[in-house]
Short mmCIF file of C-alpha atoms and ligand atoms in Angstrom, two decimals:
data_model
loop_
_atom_site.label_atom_id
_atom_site.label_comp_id
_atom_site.label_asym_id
_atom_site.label_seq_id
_atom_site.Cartn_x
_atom_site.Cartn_y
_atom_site.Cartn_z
CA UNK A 1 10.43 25.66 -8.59
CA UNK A 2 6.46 25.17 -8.40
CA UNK A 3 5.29 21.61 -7.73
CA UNK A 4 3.65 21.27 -10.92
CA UNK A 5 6.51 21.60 -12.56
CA UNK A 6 6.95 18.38 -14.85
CA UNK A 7 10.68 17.86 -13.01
CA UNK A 8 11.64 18.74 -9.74
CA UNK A 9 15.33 19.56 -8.89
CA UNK A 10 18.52 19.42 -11.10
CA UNK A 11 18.95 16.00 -12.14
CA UNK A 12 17.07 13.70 -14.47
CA UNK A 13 17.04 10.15 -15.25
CA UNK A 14 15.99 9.07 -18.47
CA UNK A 15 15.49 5.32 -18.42
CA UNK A 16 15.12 3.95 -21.69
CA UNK A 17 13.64 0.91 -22.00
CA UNK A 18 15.42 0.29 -25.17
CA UNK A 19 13.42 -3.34 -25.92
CA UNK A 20 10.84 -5.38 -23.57
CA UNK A 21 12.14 -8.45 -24.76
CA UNK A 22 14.21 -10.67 -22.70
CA UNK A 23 16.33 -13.52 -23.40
CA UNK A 24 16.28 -14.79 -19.82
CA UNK A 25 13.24 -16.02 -18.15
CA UNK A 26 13.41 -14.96 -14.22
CA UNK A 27 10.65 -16.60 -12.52
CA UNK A 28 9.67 -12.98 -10.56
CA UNK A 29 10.16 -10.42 -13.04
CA UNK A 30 8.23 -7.53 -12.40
CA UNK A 31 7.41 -6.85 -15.88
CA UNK A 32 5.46 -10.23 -15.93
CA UNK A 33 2.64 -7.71 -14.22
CA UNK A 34 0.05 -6.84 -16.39
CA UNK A 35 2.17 -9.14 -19.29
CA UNK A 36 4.50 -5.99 -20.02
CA UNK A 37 7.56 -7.93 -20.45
CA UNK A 38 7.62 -8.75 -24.52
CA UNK A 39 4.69 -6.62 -25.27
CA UNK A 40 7.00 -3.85 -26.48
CA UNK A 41 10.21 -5.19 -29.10
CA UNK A 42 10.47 -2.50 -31.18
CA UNK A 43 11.11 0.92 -30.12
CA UNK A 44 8.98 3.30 -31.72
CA UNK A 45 10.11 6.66 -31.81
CA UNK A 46 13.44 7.89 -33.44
CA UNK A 47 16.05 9.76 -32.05
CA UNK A 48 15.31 13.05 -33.72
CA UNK A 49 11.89 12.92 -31.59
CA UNK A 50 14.05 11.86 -28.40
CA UNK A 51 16.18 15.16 -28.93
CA UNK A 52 13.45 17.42 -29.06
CA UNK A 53 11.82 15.71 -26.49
CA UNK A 54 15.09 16.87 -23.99
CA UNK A 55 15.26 19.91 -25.82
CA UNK A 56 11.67 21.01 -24.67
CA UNK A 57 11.44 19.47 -21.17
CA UNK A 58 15.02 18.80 -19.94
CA UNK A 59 16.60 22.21 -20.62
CA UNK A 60 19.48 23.46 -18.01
CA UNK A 61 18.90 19.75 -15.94
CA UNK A 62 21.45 17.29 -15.52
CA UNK A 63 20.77 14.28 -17.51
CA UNK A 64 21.93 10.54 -16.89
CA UNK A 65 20.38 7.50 -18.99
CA UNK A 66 19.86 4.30 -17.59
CA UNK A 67 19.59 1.68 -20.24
CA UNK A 68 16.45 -0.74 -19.00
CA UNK A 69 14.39 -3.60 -20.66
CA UNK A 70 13.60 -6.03 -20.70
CA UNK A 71 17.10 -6.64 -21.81
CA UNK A 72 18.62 -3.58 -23.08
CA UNK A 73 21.52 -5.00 -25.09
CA UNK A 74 19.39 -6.50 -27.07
CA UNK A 75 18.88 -3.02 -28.82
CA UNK A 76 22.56 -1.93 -28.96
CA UNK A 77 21.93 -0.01 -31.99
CA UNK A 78 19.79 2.43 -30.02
CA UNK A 79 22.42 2.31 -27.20
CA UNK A 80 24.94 3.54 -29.10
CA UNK A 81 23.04 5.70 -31.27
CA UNK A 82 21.80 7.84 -27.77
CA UNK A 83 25.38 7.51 -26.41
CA UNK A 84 26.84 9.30 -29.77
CA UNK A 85 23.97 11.53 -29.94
CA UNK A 86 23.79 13.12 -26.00
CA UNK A 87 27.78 13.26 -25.20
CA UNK A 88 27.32 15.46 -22.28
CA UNK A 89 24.61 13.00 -20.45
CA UNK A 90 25.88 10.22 -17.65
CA UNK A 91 25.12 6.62 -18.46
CA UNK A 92 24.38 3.30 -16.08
CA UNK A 93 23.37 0.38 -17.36
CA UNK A 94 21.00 -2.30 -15.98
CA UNK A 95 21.27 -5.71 -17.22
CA UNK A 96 20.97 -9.38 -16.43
CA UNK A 97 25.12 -9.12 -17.62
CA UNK A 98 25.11 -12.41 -20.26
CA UNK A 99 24.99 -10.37 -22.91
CA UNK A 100 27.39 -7.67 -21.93
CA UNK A 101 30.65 -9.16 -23.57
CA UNK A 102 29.00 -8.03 -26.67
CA UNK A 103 29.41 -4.07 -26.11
CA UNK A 104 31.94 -2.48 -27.82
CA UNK A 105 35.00 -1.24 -25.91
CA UNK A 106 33.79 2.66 -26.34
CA UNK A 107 30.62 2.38 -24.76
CA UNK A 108 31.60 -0.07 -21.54
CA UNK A 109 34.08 2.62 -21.17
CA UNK A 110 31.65 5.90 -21.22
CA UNK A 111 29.03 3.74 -18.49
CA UNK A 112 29.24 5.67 -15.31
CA UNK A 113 27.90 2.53 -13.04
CA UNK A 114 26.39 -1.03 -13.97
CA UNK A 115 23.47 -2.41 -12.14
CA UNK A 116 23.73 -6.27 -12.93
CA UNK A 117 20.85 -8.07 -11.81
CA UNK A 118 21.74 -11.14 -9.72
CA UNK A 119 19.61 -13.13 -6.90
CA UNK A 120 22.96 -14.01 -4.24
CA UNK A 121 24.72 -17.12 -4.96
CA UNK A 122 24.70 -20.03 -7.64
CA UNK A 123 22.02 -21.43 -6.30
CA UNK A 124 19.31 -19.01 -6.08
CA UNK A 125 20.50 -17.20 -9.29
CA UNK A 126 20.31 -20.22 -10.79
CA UNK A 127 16.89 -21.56 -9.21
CA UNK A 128 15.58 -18.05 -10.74
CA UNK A 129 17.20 -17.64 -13.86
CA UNK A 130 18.32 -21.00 -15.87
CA UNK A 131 21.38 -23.08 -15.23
CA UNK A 132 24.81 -22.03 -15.14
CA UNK A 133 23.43 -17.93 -15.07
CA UNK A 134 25.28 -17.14 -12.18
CA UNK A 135 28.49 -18.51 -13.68
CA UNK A 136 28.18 -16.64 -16.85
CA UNK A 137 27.51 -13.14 -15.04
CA UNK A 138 30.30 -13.51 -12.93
CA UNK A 139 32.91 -14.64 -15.62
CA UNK A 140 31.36 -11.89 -17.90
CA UNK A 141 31.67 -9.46 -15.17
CA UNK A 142 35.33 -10.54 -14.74
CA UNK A 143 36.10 -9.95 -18.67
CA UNK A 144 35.05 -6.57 -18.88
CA UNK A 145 35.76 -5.24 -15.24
CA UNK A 146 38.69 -2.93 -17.04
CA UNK A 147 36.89 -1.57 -19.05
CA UNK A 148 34.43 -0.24 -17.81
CA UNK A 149 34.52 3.46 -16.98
CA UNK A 150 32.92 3.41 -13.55
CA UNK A 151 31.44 1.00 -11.10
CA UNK A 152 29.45 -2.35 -11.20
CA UNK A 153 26.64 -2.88 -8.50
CA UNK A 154 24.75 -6.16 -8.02
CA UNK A 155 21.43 -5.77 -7.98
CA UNK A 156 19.59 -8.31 -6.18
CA UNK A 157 16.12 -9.16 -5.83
CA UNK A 158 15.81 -10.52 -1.92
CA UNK A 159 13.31 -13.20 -2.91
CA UNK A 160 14.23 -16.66 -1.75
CA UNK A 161 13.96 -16.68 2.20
CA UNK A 162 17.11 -19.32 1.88
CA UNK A 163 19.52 -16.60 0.86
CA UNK A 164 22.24 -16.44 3.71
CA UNK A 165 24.81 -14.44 4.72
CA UNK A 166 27.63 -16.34 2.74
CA UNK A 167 25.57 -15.48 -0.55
CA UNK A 168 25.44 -11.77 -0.54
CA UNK A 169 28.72 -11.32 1.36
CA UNK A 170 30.54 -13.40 -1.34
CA UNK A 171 29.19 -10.31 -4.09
CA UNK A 172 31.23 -7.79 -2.40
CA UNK A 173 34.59 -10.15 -1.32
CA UNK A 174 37.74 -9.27 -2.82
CA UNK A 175 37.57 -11.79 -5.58
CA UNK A 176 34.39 -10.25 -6.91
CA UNK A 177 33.63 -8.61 -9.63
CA UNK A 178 30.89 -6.12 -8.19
CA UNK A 179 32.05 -2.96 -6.08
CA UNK A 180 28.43 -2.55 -4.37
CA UNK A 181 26.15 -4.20 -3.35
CA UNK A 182 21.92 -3.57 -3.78
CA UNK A 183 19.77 -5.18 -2.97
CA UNK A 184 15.41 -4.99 -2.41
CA UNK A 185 12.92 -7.34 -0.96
CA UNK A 186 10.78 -8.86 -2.86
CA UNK A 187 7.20 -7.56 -4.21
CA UNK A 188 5.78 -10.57 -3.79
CA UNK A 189 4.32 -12.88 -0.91
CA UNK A 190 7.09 -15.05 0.13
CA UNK A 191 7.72 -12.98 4.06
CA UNK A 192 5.05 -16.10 5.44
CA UNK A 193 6.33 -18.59 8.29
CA UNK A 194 9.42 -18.54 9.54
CA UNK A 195 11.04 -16.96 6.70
CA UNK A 196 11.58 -12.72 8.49
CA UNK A 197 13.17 -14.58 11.34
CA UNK A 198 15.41 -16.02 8.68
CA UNK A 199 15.52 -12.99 7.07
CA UNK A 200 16.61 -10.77 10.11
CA UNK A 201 19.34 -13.08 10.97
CA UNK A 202 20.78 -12.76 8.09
CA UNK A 203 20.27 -8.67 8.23
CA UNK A 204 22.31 -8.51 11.88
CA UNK A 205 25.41 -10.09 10.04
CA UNK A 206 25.64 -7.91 7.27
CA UNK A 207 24.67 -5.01 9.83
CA UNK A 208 27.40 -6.76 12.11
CA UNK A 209 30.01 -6.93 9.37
CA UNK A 210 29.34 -3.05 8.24
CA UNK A 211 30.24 -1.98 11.57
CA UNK A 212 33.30 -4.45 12.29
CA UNK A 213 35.50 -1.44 10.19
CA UNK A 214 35.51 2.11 10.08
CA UNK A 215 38.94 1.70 7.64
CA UNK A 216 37.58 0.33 4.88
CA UNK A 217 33.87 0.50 4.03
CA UNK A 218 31.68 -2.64 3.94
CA UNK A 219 30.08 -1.27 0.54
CA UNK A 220 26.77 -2.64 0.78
CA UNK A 221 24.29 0.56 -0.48
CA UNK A 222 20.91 -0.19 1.93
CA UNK A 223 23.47 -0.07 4.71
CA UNK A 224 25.45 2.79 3.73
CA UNK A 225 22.41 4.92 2.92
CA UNK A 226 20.77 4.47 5.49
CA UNK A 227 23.72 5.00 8.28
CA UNK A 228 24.27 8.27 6.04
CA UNK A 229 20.44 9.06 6.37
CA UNK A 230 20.60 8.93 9.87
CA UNK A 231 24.19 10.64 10.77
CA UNK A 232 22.75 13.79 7.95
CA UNK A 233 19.52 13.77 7.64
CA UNK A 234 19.91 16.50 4.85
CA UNK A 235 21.75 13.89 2.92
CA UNK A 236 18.03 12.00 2.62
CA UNK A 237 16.29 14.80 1.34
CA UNK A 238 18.49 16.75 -0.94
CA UNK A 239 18.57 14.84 -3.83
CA UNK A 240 14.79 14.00 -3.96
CA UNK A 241 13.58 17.42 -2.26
CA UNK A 242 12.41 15.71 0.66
CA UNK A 243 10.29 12.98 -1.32
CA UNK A 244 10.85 9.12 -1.76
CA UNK A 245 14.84 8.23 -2.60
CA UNK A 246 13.57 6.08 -5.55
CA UNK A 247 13.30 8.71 -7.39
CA UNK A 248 9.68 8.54 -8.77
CA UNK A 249 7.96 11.58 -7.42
CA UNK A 250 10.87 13.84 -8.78
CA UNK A 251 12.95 12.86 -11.47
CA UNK A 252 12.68 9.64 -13.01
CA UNK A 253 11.31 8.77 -16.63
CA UNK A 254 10.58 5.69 -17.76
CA UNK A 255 10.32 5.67 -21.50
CA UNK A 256 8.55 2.52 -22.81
CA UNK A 257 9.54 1.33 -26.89
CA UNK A 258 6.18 3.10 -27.82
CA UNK A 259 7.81 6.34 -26.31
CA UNK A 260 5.06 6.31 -23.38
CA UNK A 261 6.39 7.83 -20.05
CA UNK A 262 5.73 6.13 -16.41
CA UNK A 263 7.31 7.29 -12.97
CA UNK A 264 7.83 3.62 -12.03
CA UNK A 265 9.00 0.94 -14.34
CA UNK A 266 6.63 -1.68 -12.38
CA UNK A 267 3.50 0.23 -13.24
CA UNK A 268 3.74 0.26 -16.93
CA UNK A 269 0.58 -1.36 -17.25
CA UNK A 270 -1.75 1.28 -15.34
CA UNK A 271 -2.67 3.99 -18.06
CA UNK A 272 -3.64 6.60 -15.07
CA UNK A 273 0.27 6.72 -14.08
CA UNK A 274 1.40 7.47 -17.84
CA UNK A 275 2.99 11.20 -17.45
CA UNK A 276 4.48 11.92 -20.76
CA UNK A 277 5.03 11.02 -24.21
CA UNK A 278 8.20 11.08 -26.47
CA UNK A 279 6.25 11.05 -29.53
CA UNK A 280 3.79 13.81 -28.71
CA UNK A 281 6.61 15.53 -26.76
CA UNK A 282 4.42 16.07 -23.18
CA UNK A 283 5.51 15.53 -19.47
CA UNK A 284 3.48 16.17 -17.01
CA UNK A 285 4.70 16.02 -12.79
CA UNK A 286 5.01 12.63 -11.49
CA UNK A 287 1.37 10.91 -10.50
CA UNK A 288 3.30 8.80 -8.22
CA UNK A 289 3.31 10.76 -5.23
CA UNK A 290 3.13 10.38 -1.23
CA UNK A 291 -0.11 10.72 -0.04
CA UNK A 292 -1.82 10.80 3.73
CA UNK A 293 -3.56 7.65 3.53
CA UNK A 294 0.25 6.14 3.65
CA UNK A 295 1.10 5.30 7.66
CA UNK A 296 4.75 7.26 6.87
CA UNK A 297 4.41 10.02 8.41
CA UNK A 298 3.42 8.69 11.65
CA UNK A 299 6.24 5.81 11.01
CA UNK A 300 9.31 5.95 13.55
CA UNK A 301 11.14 5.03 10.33
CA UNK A 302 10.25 7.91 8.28
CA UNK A 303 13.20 10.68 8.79
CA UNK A 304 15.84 7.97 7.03
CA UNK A 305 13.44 5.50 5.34
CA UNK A 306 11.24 8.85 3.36
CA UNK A 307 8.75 6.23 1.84
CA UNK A 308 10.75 3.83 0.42
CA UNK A 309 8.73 2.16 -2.73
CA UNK A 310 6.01 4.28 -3.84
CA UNK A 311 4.55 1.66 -6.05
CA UNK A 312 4.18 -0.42 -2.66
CA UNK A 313 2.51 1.91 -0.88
CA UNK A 314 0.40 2.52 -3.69
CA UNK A 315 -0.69 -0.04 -4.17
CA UNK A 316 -1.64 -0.77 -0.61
CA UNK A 317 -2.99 2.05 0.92
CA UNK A 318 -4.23 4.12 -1.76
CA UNK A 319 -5.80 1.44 -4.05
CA UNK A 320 -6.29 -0.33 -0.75
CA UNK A 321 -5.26 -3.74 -1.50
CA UNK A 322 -5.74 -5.78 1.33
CA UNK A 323 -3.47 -8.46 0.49
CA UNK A 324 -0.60 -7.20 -0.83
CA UNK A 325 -0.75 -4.48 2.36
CA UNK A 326 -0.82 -6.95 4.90
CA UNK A 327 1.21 -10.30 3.32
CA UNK A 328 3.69 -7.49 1.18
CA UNK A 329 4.48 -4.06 2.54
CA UNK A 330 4.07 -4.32 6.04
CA UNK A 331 6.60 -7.36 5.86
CA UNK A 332 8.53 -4.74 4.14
CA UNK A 333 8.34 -2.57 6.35
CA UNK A 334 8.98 -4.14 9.57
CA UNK A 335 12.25 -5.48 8.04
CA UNK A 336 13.30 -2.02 7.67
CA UNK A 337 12.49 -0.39 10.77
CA UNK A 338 13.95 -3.75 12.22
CA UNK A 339 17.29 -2.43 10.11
CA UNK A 340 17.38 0.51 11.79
CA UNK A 341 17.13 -0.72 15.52
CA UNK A 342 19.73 -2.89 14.37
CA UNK A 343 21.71 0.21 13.26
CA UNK A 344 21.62 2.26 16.44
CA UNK A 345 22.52 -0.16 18.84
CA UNK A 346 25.68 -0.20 17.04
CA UNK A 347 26.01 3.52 17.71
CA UNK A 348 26.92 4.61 14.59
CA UNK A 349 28.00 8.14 15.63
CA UNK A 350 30.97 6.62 16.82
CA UNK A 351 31.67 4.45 13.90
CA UNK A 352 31.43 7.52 11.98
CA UNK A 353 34.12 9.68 14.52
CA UNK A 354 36.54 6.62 13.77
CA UNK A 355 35.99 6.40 9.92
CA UNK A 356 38.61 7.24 7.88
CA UNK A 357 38.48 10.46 5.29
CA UNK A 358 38.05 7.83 2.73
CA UNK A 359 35.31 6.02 4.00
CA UNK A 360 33.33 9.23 5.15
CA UNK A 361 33.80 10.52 1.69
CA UNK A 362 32.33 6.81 0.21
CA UNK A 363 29.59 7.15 2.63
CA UNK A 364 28.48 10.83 1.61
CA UNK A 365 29.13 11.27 -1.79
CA UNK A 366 28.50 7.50 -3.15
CA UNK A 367 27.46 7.76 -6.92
CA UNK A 368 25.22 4.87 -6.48
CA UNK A 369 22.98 6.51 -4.48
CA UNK A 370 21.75 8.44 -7.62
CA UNK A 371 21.08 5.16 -9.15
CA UNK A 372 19.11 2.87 -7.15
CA UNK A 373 16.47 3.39 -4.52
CA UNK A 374 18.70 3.58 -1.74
CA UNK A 375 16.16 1.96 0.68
CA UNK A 376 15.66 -2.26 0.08
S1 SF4 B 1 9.11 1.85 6.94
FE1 SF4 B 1 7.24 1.80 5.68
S2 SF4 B 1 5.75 3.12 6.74
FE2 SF4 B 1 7.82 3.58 7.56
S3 SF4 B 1 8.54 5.33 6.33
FE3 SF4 B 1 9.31 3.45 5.38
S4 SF4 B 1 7.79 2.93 3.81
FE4 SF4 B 1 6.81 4.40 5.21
S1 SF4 B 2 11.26 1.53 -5.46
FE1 SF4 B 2 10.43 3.20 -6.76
S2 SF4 B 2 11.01 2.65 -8.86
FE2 SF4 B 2 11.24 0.79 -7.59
S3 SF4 B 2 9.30 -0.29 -7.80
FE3 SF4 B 2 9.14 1.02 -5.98
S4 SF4 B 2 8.21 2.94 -6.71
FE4 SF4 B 2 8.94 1.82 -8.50
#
């Protein structure tokens, strides 16, 4: 396949953002940018158009839908009208969960994963969200647990340099509804003062605790993926031909209400990154793209980290702003080569040579790594 070629690979993922509205308020929401969030309420294109639109450009691939807002239960009717209309595709769902009671019994049961946004414990969640969110999520995480066909994943948004151990640990304990953990820093300034100190102590626990088993697997995705990036180095590049794991140089569509298409669903705002158009039924390849005024190549990091967020480095060293470079992404990315120091003087070779055919098999093949960026 050439380069120019709209898609690159097998797989796509169609993220619909069925609605921009919200009916949370989260203090950091990356939508907030450029005032996306609420812009959009209405989608604007009907399904018909959507159909030909896959018909044209996503012949022979395979096809999974994320469901994305804003809040995307807030348009069920266009959830269910895409999940009757495209039987074959793969669904995931990605939702502040408050609403999710609300889905009929069908669809929770065709939803392959669930990404439900959370910030760690009560506290933060809380401090983010409203009172009594992290409460709600949980108990309406709990309600549907059976019936949903495949796995939920708690997506959290590293933020508050005060979340500990204890909070993201608790996510993934028995009791819990989630079966994975996700999470990413923050895109925003708050990696001043003490707070990576803070940051990497909590990072050597849950590095600690991954390692303290090879029986069962500490299912915490950053951790997994990036263990399984460095064991099989293949494993990093073949879904994403060698580019960033996020997905947005290859294979991921973000479809705005209007039917506009962006790589990355925090760049909706910058016209020069649209690459397609339900409506007018054009893709073009991804603008979003590695380039050699970003450091990666030269970056110890690179073989198992591949670029992490391209909107970062973006951002940084190809619009060449100063201040989110220097007070954002290089935070970022010390954090993550710090990860995988962290990693190797746990040798985990030998973790691997003890693991159990289960827990190899979870560490390979994980589902989840199709779904989020892999990287934090
Ligand atoms: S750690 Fe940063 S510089 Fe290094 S490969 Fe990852 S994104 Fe690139
Ligand atoms: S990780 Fe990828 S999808 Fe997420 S914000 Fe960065 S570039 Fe966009």
């Amino acid at each position: 396949m050439s380069d120019s070629e709209p898609i690159v690979g097998g797989r796509v993922e169609l993220q619909l953002l069925t609605t921009l509205k919200c009916n949370l308020k989260c203090s950091y929401c990356s939508l907030g940018v450029g005032e996306v969030l609420g812009s959009q309420a209405d989608v604007e294109y009907d399904i018909e158009q959507l159909a030909a639109f896959v018909e044209t450009h996503l012949q022979g691939k395979e096809v999974y839908v994320t469901f994305y807002g804003g809040e995307p239960t807030l348009n069920m009717k266009l959830m269910l009208e895409v999940m009757e209309r495209f039987q074959r595709f793969r669904f995931q769902l990605q939702t502040n969960a408050t609403l999710i009671h609300r889905l009929p019994d069908a669809a929770l049961s065709r939803l392959s994963n669930v990404l439900a946004s959370i910030d760690g414990g009560a506290t933060t969640t809380d401090g983010y969200r409203g009172r009594g969110v992290y409460r709600r999520v949980i108990r309406n995480l709990q309600a549907v647990r059976g019936k949903i066909g495949g796995s939920i994943t708690a997506r959290v948004t590293w933020g508050n340099p005060d979340t500990g151990f204890e909070a993201l640990n608790q996510l993934v304990d028995a009791d819990s509804p989630f079966d994975y953990l996700y999470w990413q820093f923050v895109a925003s300034d708050l990696y001043g003062g003490d707070s990576m100190a803070r940051r990497k102590d909590v990072l050597v626990q849950l590095i600690d605790r991954f390692f303290s088993r090879s029986d069962v697997l500490y299912p915490v995705i950053p951790l997994m993926g990036i263990v399984r990036n460095k064991l099989f180095p293949n494993r990093a590049r073949e879904l994403c031909t060698g580019r960033t794991q996020c997905r947005v140089a290859t294979h991921l569509l973000n479809v705005m209400p209007s039917g506009q298409i962006f790589p990355c669903p925090d760049m909706l705002y910058l016209p020069d990154m649209q690459m397609g158009d339900v409506q007018g039924n054009w893709l073009r390849a991804s603008p979003l793209q590695a380039s050699p005024d970003m450091p990666c190549q030269v970056c110890e990091a690179f073989s198992w980290c591949r670029g992490n967020c391209m909107k970062n480095l973006h951002l940084a060293y190809v619009r060449q702003d100063e201040r989110y470079r220097s007070q954002v992404v290089e935070p970022i990315c010390e954090l993550i080569r710090f990860m995988g120091t962290e990693i190797d003087r746990r040798d985990p070779q030998a973790w691997f040579d003890r693991a159990t055919v289960p827990v190899r098999r979870q560490l390979l093949d994980c589902e989840v790594y199709e779904y989020v960026e892999i990287m934090p």
